[in-house]
PDB file of N, CA, C and O in Angstrom:
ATOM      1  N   UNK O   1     100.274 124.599 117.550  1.00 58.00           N
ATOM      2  CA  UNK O   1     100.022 124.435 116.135  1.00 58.00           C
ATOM      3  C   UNK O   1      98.579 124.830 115.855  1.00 58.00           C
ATOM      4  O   UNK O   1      97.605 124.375 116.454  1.00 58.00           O
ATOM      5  N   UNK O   2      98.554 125.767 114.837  1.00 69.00           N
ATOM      6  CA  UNK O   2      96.770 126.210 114.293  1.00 69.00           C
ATOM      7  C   UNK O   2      96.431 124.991 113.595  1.00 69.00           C
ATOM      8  O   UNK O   2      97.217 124.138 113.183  1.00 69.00           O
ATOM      9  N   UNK O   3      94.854 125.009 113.488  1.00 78.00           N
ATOM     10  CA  UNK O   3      94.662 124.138 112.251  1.00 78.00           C
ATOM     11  C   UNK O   3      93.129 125.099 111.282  1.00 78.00           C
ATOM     12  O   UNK O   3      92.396 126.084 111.371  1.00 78.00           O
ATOM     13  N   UNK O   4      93.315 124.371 110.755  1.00 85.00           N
ATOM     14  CA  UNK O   4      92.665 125.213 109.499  1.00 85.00           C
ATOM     15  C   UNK O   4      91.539 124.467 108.805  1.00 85.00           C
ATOM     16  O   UNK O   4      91.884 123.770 107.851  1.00 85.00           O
ATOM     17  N   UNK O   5      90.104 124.499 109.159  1.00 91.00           N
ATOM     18  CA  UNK O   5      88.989 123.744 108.792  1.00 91.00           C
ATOM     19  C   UNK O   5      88.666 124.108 107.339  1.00 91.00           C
ATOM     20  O   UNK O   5      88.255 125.180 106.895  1.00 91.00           O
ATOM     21  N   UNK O   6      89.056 122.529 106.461  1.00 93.00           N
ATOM     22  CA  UNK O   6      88.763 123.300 104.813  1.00 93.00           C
ATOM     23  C   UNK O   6      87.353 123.063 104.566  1.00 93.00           C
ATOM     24  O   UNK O   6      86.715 122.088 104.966  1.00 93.00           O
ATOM     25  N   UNK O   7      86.929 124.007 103.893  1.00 93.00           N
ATOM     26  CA  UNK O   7      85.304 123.967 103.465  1.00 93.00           C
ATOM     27  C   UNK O   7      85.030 125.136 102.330  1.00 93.00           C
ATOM     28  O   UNK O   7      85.856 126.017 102.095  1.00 93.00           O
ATOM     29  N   UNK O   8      83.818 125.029 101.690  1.00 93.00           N
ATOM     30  CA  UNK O   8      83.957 125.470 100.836  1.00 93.00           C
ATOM     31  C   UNK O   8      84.365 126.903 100.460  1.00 93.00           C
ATOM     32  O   UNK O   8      84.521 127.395  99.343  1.00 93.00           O
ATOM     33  N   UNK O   9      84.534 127.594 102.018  1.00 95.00           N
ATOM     34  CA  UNK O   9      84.719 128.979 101.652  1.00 95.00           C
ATOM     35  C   UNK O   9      86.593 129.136 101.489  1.00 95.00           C
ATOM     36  O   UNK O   9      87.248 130.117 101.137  1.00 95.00           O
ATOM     37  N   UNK O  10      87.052 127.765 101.899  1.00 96.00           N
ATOM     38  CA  UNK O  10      88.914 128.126 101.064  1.00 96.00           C
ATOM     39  C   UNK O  10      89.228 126.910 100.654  1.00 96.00           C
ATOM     40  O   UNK O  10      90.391 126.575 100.880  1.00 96.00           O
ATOM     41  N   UNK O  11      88.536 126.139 100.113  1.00 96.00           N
ATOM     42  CA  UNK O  11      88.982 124.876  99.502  1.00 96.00           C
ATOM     43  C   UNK O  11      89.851 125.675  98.572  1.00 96.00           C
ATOM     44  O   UNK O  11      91.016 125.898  98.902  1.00 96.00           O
ATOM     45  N   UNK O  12      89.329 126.163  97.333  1.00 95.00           N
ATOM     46  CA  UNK O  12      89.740 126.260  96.538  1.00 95.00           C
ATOM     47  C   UNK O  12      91.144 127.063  96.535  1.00 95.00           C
ATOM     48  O   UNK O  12      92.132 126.726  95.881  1.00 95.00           O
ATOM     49  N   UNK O  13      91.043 128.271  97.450  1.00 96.00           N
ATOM     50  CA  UNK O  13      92.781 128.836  97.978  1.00 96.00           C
ATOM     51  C   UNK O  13      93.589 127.927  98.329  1.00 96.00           C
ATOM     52  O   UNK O  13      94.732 127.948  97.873  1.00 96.00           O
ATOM     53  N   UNK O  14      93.190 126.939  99.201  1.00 96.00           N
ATOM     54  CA  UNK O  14      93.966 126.185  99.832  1.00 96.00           C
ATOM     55  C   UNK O  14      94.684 125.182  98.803  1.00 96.00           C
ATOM     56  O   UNK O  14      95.870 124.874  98.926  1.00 96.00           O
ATOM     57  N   UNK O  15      93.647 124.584  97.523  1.00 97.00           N
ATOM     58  CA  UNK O  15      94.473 123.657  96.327  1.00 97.00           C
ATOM     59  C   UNK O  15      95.362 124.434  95.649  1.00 97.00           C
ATOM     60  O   UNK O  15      96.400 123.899  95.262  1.00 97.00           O
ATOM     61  N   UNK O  16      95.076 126.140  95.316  1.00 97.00           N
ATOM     62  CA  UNK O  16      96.228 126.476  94.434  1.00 97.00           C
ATOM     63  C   UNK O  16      97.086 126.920  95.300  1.00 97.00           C
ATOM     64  O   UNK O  16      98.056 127.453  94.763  1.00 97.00           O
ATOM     65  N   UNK O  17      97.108 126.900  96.781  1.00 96.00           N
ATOM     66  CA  UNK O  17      98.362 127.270  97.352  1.00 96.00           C
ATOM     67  C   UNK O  17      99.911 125.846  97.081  1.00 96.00           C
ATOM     68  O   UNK O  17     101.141 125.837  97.033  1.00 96.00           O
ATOM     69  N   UNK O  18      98.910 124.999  96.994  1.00 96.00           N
ATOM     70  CA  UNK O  18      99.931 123.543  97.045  1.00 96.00           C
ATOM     71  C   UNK O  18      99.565 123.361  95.440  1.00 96.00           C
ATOM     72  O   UNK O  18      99.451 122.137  95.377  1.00 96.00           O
ATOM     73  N   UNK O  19      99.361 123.772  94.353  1.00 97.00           N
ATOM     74  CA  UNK O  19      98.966 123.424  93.399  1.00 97.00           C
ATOM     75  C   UNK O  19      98.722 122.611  93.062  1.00 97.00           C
ATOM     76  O   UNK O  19      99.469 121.799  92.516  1.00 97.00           O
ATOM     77  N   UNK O  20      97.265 122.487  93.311  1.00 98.00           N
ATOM     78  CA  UNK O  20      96.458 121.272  93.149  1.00 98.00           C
ATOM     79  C   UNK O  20      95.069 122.136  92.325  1.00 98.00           C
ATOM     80  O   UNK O  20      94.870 123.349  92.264  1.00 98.00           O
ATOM     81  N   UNK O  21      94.368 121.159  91.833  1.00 97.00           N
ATOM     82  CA  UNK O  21      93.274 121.329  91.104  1.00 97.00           C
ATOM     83  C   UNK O  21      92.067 120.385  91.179  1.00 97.00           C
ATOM     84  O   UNK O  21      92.444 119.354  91.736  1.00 97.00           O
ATOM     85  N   UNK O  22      90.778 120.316  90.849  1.00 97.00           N
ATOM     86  CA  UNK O  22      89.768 119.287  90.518  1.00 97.00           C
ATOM     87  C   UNK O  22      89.677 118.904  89.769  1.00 97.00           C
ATOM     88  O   UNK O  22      89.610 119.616  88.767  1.00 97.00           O
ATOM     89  N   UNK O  23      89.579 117.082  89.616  1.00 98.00           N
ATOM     90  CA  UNK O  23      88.953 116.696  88.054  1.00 98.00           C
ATOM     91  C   UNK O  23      87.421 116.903  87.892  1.00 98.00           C
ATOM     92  O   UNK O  23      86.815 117.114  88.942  1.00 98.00           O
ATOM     93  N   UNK O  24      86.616 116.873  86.607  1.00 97.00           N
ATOM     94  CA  UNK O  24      85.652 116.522  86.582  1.00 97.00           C
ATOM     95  C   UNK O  24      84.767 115.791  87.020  1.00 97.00           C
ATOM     96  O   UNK O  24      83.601 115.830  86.627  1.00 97.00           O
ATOM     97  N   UNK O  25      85.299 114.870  88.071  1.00 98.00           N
ATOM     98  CA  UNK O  25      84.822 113.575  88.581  1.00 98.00           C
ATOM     99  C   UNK O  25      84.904 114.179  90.210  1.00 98.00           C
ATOM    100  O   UNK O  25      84.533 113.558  91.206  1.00 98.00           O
ATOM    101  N   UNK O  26      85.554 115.700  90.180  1.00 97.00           N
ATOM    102  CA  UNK O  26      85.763 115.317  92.296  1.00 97.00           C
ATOM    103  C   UNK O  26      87.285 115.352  92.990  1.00 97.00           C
ATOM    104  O   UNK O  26      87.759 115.883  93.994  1.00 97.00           O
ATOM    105  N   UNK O  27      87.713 114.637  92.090  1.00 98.00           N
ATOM    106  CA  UNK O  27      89.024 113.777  92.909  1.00 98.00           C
ATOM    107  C   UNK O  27      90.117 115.098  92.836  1.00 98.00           C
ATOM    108  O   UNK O  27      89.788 116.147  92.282  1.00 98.00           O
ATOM    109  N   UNK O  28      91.207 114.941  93.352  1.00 98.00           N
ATOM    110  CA  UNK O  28      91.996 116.077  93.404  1.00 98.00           C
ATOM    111  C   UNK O  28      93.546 115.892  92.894  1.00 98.00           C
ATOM    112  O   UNK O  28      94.302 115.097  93.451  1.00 98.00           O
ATOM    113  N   UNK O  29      93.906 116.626  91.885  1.00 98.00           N
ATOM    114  CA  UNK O  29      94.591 116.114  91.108  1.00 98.00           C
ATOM    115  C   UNK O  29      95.593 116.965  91.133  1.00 98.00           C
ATOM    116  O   UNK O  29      95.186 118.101  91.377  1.00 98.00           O
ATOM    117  N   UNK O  30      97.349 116.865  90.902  1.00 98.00           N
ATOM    118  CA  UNK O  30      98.321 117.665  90.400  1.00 98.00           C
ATOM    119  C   UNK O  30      97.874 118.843  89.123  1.00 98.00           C
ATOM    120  O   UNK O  30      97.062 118.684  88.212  1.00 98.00           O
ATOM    121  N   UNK O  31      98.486 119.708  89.352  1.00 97.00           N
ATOM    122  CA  UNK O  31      97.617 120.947  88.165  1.00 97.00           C
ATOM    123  C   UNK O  31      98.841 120.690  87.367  1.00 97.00           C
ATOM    124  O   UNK O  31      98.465 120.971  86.228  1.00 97.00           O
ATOM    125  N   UNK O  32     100.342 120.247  87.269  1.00 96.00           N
ATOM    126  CA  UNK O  32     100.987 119.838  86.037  1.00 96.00           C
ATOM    127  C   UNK O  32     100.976 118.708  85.439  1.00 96.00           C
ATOM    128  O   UNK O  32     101.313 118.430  84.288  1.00 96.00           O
ATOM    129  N   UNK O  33     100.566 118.053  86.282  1.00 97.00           N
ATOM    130  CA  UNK O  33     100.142 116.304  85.357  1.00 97.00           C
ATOM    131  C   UNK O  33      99.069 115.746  85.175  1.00 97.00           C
ATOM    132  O   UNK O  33      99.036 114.835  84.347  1.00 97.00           O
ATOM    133  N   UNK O  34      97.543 116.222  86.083  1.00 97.00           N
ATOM    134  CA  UNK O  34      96.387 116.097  85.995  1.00 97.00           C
ATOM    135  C   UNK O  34      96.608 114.413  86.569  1.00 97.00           C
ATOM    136  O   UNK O  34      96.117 113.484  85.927  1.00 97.00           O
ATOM    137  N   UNK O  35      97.181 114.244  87.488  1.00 98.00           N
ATOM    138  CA  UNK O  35      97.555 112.735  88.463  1.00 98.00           C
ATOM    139  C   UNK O  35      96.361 113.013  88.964  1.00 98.00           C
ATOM    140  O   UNK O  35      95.785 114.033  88.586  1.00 98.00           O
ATOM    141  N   UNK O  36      96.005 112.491  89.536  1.00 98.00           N
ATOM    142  CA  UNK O  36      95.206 112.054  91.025  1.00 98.00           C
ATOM    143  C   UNK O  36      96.315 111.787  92.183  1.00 98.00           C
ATOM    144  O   UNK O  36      97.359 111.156  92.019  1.00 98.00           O
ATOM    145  N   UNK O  37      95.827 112.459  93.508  1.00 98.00           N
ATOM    146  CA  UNK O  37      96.472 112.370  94.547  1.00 98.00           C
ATOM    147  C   UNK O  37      95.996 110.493  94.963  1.00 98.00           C
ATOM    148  O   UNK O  37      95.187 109.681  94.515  1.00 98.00           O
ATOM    149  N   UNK O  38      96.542 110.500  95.528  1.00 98.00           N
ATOM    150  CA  UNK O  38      96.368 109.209  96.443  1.00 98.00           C
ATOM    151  C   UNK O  38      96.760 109.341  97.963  1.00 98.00           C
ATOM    152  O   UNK O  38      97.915 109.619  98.285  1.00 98.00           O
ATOM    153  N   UNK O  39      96.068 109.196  98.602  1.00 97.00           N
ATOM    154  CA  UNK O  39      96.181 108.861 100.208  1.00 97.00           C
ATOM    155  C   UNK O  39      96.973 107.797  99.981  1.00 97.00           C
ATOM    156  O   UNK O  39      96.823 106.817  99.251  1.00 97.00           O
ATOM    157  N   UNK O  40      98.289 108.296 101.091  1.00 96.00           N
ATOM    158  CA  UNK O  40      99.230 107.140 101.463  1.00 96.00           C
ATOM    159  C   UNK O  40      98.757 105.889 101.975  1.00 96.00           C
ATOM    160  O   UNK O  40      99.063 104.789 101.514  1.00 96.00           O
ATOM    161  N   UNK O  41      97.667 106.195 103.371  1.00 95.00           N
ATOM    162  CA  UNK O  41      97.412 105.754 104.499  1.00 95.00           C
ATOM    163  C   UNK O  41      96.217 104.386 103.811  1.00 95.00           C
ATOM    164  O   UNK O  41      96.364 103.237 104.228  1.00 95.00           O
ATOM    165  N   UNK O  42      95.124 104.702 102.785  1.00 96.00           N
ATOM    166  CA  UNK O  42      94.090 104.389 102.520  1.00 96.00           C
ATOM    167  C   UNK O  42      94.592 104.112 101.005  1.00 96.00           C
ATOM    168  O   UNK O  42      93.976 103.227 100.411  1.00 96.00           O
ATOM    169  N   UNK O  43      95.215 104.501 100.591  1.00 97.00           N
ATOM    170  CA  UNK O  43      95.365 103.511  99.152  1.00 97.00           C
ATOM    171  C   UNK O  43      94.315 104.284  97.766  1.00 97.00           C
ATOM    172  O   UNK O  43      94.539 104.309  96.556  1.00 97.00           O
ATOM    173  N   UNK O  44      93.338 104.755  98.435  1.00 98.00           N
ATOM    174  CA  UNK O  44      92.467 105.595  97.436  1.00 98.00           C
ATOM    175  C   UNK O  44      92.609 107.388  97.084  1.00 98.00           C
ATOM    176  O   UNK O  44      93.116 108.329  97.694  1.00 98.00           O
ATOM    177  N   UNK O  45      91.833 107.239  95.709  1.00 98.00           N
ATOM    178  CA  UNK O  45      92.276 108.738  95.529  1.00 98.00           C
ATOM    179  C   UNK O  45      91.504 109.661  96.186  1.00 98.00           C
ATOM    180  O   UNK O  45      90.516 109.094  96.653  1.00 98.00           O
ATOM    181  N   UNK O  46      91.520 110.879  96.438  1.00 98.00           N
ATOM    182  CA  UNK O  46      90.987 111.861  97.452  1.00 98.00           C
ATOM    183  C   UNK O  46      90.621 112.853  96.943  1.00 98.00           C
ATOM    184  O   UNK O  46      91.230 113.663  96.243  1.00 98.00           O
ATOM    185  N   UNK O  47      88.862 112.793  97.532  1.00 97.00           N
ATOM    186  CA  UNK O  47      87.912 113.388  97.040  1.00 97.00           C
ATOM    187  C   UNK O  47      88.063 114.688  97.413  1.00 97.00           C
ATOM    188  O   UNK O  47      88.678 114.803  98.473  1.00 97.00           O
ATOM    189  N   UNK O  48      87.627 115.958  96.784  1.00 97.00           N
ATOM    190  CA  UNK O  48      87.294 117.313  97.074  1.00 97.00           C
ATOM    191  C   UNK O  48      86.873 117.709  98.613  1.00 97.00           C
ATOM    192  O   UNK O  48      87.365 118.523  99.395  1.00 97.00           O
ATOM    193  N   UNK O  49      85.665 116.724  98.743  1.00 95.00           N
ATOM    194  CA  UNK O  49      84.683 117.196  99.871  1.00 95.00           C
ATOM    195  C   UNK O  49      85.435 116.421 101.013  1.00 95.00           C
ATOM    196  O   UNK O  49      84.815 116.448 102.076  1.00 95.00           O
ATOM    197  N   UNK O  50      86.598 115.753 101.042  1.00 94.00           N
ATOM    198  CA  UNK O  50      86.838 114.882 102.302  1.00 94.00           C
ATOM    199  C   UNK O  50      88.656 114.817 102.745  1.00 94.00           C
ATOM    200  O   UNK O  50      89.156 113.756 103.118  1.00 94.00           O
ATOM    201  N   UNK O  51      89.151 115.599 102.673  1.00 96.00           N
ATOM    202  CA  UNK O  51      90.205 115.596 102.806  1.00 96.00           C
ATOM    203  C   UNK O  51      90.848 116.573 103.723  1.00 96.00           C
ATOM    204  O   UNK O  51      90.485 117.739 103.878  1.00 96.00           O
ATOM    205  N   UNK O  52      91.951 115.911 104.380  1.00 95.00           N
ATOM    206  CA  UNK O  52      92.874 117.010 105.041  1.00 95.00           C
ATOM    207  C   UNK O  52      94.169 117.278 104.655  1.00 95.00           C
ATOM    208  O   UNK O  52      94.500 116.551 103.718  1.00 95.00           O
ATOM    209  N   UNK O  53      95.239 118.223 105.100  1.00 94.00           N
ATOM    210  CA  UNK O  53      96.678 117.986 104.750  1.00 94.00           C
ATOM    211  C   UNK O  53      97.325 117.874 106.167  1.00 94.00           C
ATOM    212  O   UNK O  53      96.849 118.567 107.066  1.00 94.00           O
ATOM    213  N   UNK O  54      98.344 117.072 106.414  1.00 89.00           N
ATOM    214  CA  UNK O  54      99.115 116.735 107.113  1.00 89.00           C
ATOM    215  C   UNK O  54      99.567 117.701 108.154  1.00 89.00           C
ATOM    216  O   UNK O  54     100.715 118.071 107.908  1.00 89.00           O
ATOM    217  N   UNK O  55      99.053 118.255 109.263  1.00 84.00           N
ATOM    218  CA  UNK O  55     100.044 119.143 109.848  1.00 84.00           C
ATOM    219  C   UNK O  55     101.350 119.274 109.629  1.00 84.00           C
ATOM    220  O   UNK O  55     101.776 118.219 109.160  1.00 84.00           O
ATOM    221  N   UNK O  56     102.276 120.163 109.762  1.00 80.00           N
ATOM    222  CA  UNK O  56     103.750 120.807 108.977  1.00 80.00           C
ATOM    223  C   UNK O  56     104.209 119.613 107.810  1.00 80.00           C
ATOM    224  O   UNK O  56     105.319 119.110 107.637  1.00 80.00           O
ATOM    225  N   UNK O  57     102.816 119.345 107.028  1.00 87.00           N
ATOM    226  CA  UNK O  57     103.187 118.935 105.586  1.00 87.00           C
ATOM    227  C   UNK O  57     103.345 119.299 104.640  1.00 87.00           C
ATOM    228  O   UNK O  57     104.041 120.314 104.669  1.00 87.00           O
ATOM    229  N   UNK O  58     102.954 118.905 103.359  1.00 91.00           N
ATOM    230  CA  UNK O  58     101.942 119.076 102.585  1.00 91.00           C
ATOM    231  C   UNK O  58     101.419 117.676 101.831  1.00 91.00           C
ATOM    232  O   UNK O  58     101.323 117.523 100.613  1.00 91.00           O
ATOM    233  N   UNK O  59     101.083 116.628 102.937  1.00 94.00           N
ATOM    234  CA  UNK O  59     100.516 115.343 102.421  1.00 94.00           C
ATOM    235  C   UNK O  59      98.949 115.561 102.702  1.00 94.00           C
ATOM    236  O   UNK O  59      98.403 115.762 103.787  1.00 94.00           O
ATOM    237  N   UNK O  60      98.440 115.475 101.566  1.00 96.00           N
ATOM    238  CA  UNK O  60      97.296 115.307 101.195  1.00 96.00           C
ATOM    239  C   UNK O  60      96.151 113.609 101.862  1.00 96.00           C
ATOM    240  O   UNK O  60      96.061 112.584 101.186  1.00 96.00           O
ATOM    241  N   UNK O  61      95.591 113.766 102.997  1.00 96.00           N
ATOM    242  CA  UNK O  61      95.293 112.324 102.916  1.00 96.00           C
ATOM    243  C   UNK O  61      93.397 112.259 102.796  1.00 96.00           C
ATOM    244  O   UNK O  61      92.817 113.329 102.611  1.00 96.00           O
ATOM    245  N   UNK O  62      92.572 110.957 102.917  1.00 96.00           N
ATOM    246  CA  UNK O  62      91.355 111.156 102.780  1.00 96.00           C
ATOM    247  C   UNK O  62      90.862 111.266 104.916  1.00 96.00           C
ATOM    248  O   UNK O  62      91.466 110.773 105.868  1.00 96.00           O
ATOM    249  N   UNK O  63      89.811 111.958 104.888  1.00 94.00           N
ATOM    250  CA  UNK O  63      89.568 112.358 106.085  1.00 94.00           C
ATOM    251  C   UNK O  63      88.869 110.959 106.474  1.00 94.00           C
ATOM    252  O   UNK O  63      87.644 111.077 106.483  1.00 94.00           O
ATOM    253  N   UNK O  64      89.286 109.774 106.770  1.00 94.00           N
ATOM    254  CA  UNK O  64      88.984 108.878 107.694  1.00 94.00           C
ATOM    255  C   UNK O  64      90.083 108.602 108.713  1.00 94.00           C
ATOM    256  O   UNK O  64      91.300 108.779 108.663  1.00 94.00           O
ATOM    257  N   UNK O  65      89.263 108.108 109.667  1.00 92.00           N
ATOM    258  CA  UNK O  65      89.942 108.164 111.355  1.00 92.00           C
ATOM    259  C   UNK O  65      91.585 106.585 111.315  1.00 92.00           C
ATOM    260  O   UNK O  65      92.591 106.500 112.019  1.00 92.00           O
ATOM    261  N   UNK O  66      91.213 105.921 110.484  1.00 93.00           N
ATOM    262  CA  UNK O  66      92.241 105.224 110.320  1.00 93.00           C
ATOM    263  C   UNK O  66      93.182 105.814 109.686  1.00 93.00           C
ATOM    264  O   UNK O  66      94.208 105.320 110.152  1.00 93.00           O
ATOM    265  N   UNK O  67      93.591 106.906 108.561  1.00 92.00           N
ATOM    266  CA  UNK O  67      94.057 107.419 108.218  1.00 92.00           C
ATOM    267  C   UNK O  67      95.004 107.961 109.125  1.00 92.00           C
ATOM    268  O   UNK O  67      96.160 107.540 109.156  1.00 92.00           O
ATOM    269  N   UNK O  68      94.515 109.035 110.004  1.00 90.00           N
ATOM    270  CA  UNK O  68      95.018 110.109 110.690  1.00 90.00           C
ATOM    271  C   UNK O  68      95.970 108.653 112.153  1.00 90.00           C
ATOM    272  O   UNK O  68      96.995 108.973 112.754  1.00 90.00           O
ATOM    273  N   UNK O  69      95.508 107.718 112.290  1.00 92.00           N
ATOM    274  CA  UNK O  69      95.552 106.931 113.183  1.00 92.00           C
ATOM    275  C   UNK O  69      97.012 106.042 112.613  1.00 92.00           C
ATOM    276  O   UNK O  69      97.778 105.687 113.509  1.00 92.00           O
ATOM    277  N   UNK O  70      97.219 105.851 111.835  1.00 91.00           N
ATOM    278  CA  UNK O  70      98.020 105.369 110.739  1.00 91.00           C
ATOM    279  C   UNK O  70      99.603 106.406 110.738  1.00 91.00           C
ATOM    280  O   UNK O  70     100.783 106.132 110.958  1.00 91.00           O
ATOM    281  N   UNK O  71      98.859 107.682 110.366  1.00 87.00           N
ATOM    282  CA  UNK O  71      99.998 108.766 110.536  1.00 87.00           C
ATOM    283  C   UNK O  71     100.800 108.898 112.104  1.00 87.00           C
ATOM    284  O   UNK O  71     101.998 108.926 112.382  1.00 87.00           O
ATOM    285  N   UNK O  72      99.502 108.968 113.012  1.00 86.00           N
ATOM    286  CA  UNK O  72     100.607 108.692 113.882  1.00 86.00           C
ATOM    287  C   UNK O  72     101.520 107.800 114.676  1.00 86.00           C
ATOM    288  O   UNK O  72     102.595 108.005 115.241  1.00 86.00           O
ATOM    289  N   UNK O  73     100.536 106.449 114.500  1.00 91.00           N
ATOM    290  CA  UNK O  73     101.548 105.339 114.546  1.00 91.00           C
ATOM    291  C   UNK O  73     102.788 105.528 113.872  1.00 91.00           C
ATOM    292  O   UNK O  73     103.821 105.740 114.507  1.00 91.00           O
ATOM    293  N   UNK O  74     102.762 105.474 112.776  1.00 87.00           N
ATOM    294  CA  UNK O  74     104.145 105.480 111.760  1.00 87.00           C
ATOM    295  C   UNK O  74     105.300 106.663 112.021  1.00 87.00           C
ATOM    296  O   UNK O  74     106.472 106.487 111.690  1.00 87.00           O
ATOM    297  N   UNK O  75     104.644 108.343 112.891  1.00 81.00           N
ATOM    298  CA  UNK O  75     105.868 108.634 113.035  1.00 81.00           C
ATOM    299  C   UNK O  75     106.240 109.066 114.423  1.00 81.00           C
ATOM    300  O   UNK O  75     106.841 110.136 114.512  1.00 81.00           O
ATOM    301  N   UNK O  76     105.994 108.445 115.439  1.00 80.00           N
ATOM    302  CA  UNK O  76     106.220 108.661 116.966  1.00 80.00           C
ATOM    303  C   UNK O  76     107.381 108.838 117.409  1.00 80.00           C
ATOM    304  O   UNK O  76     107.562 109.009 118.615  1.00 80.00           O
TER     305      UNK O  76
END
């Protein structure tokens, strides 16, 4: 499996590939409902500068180590 380090040189490809967008505030939002994503794992919404997507997902979560730690407990 590749993985794919987001930063600022494909953030932005990478949100309209899953159509996603930024609010004014950062956070990363649905581009048809202007939602805010929410991390499953962490309960909070997910910032621009800190996020990953799920290997063969497309779940959006916030880049802390409990997070990713969480994901794989839950699907072993």
């Amino acid at each position: 499996m590749q993985y794919i380090q987001i930063d600022d040189s494909n953030r932005k490809i990478i949100l309209e590939l899953f159509n996603k967008s930024i609010d004014k505030e950062g956070f990363i939002i649905e581009k048809r409902t202007g939602k805010r994503l929410v991390c499953p794992y962490s309960k909070k919404n997910i910032q621009k500068n800190s996020f990953s997507i799920l290997p063969g997902s497309a779940t959006f979560v916030n880049n802390e180590i409990y997070c990713f730690a969480e994901h794989i407990v839950t699907h072993r």
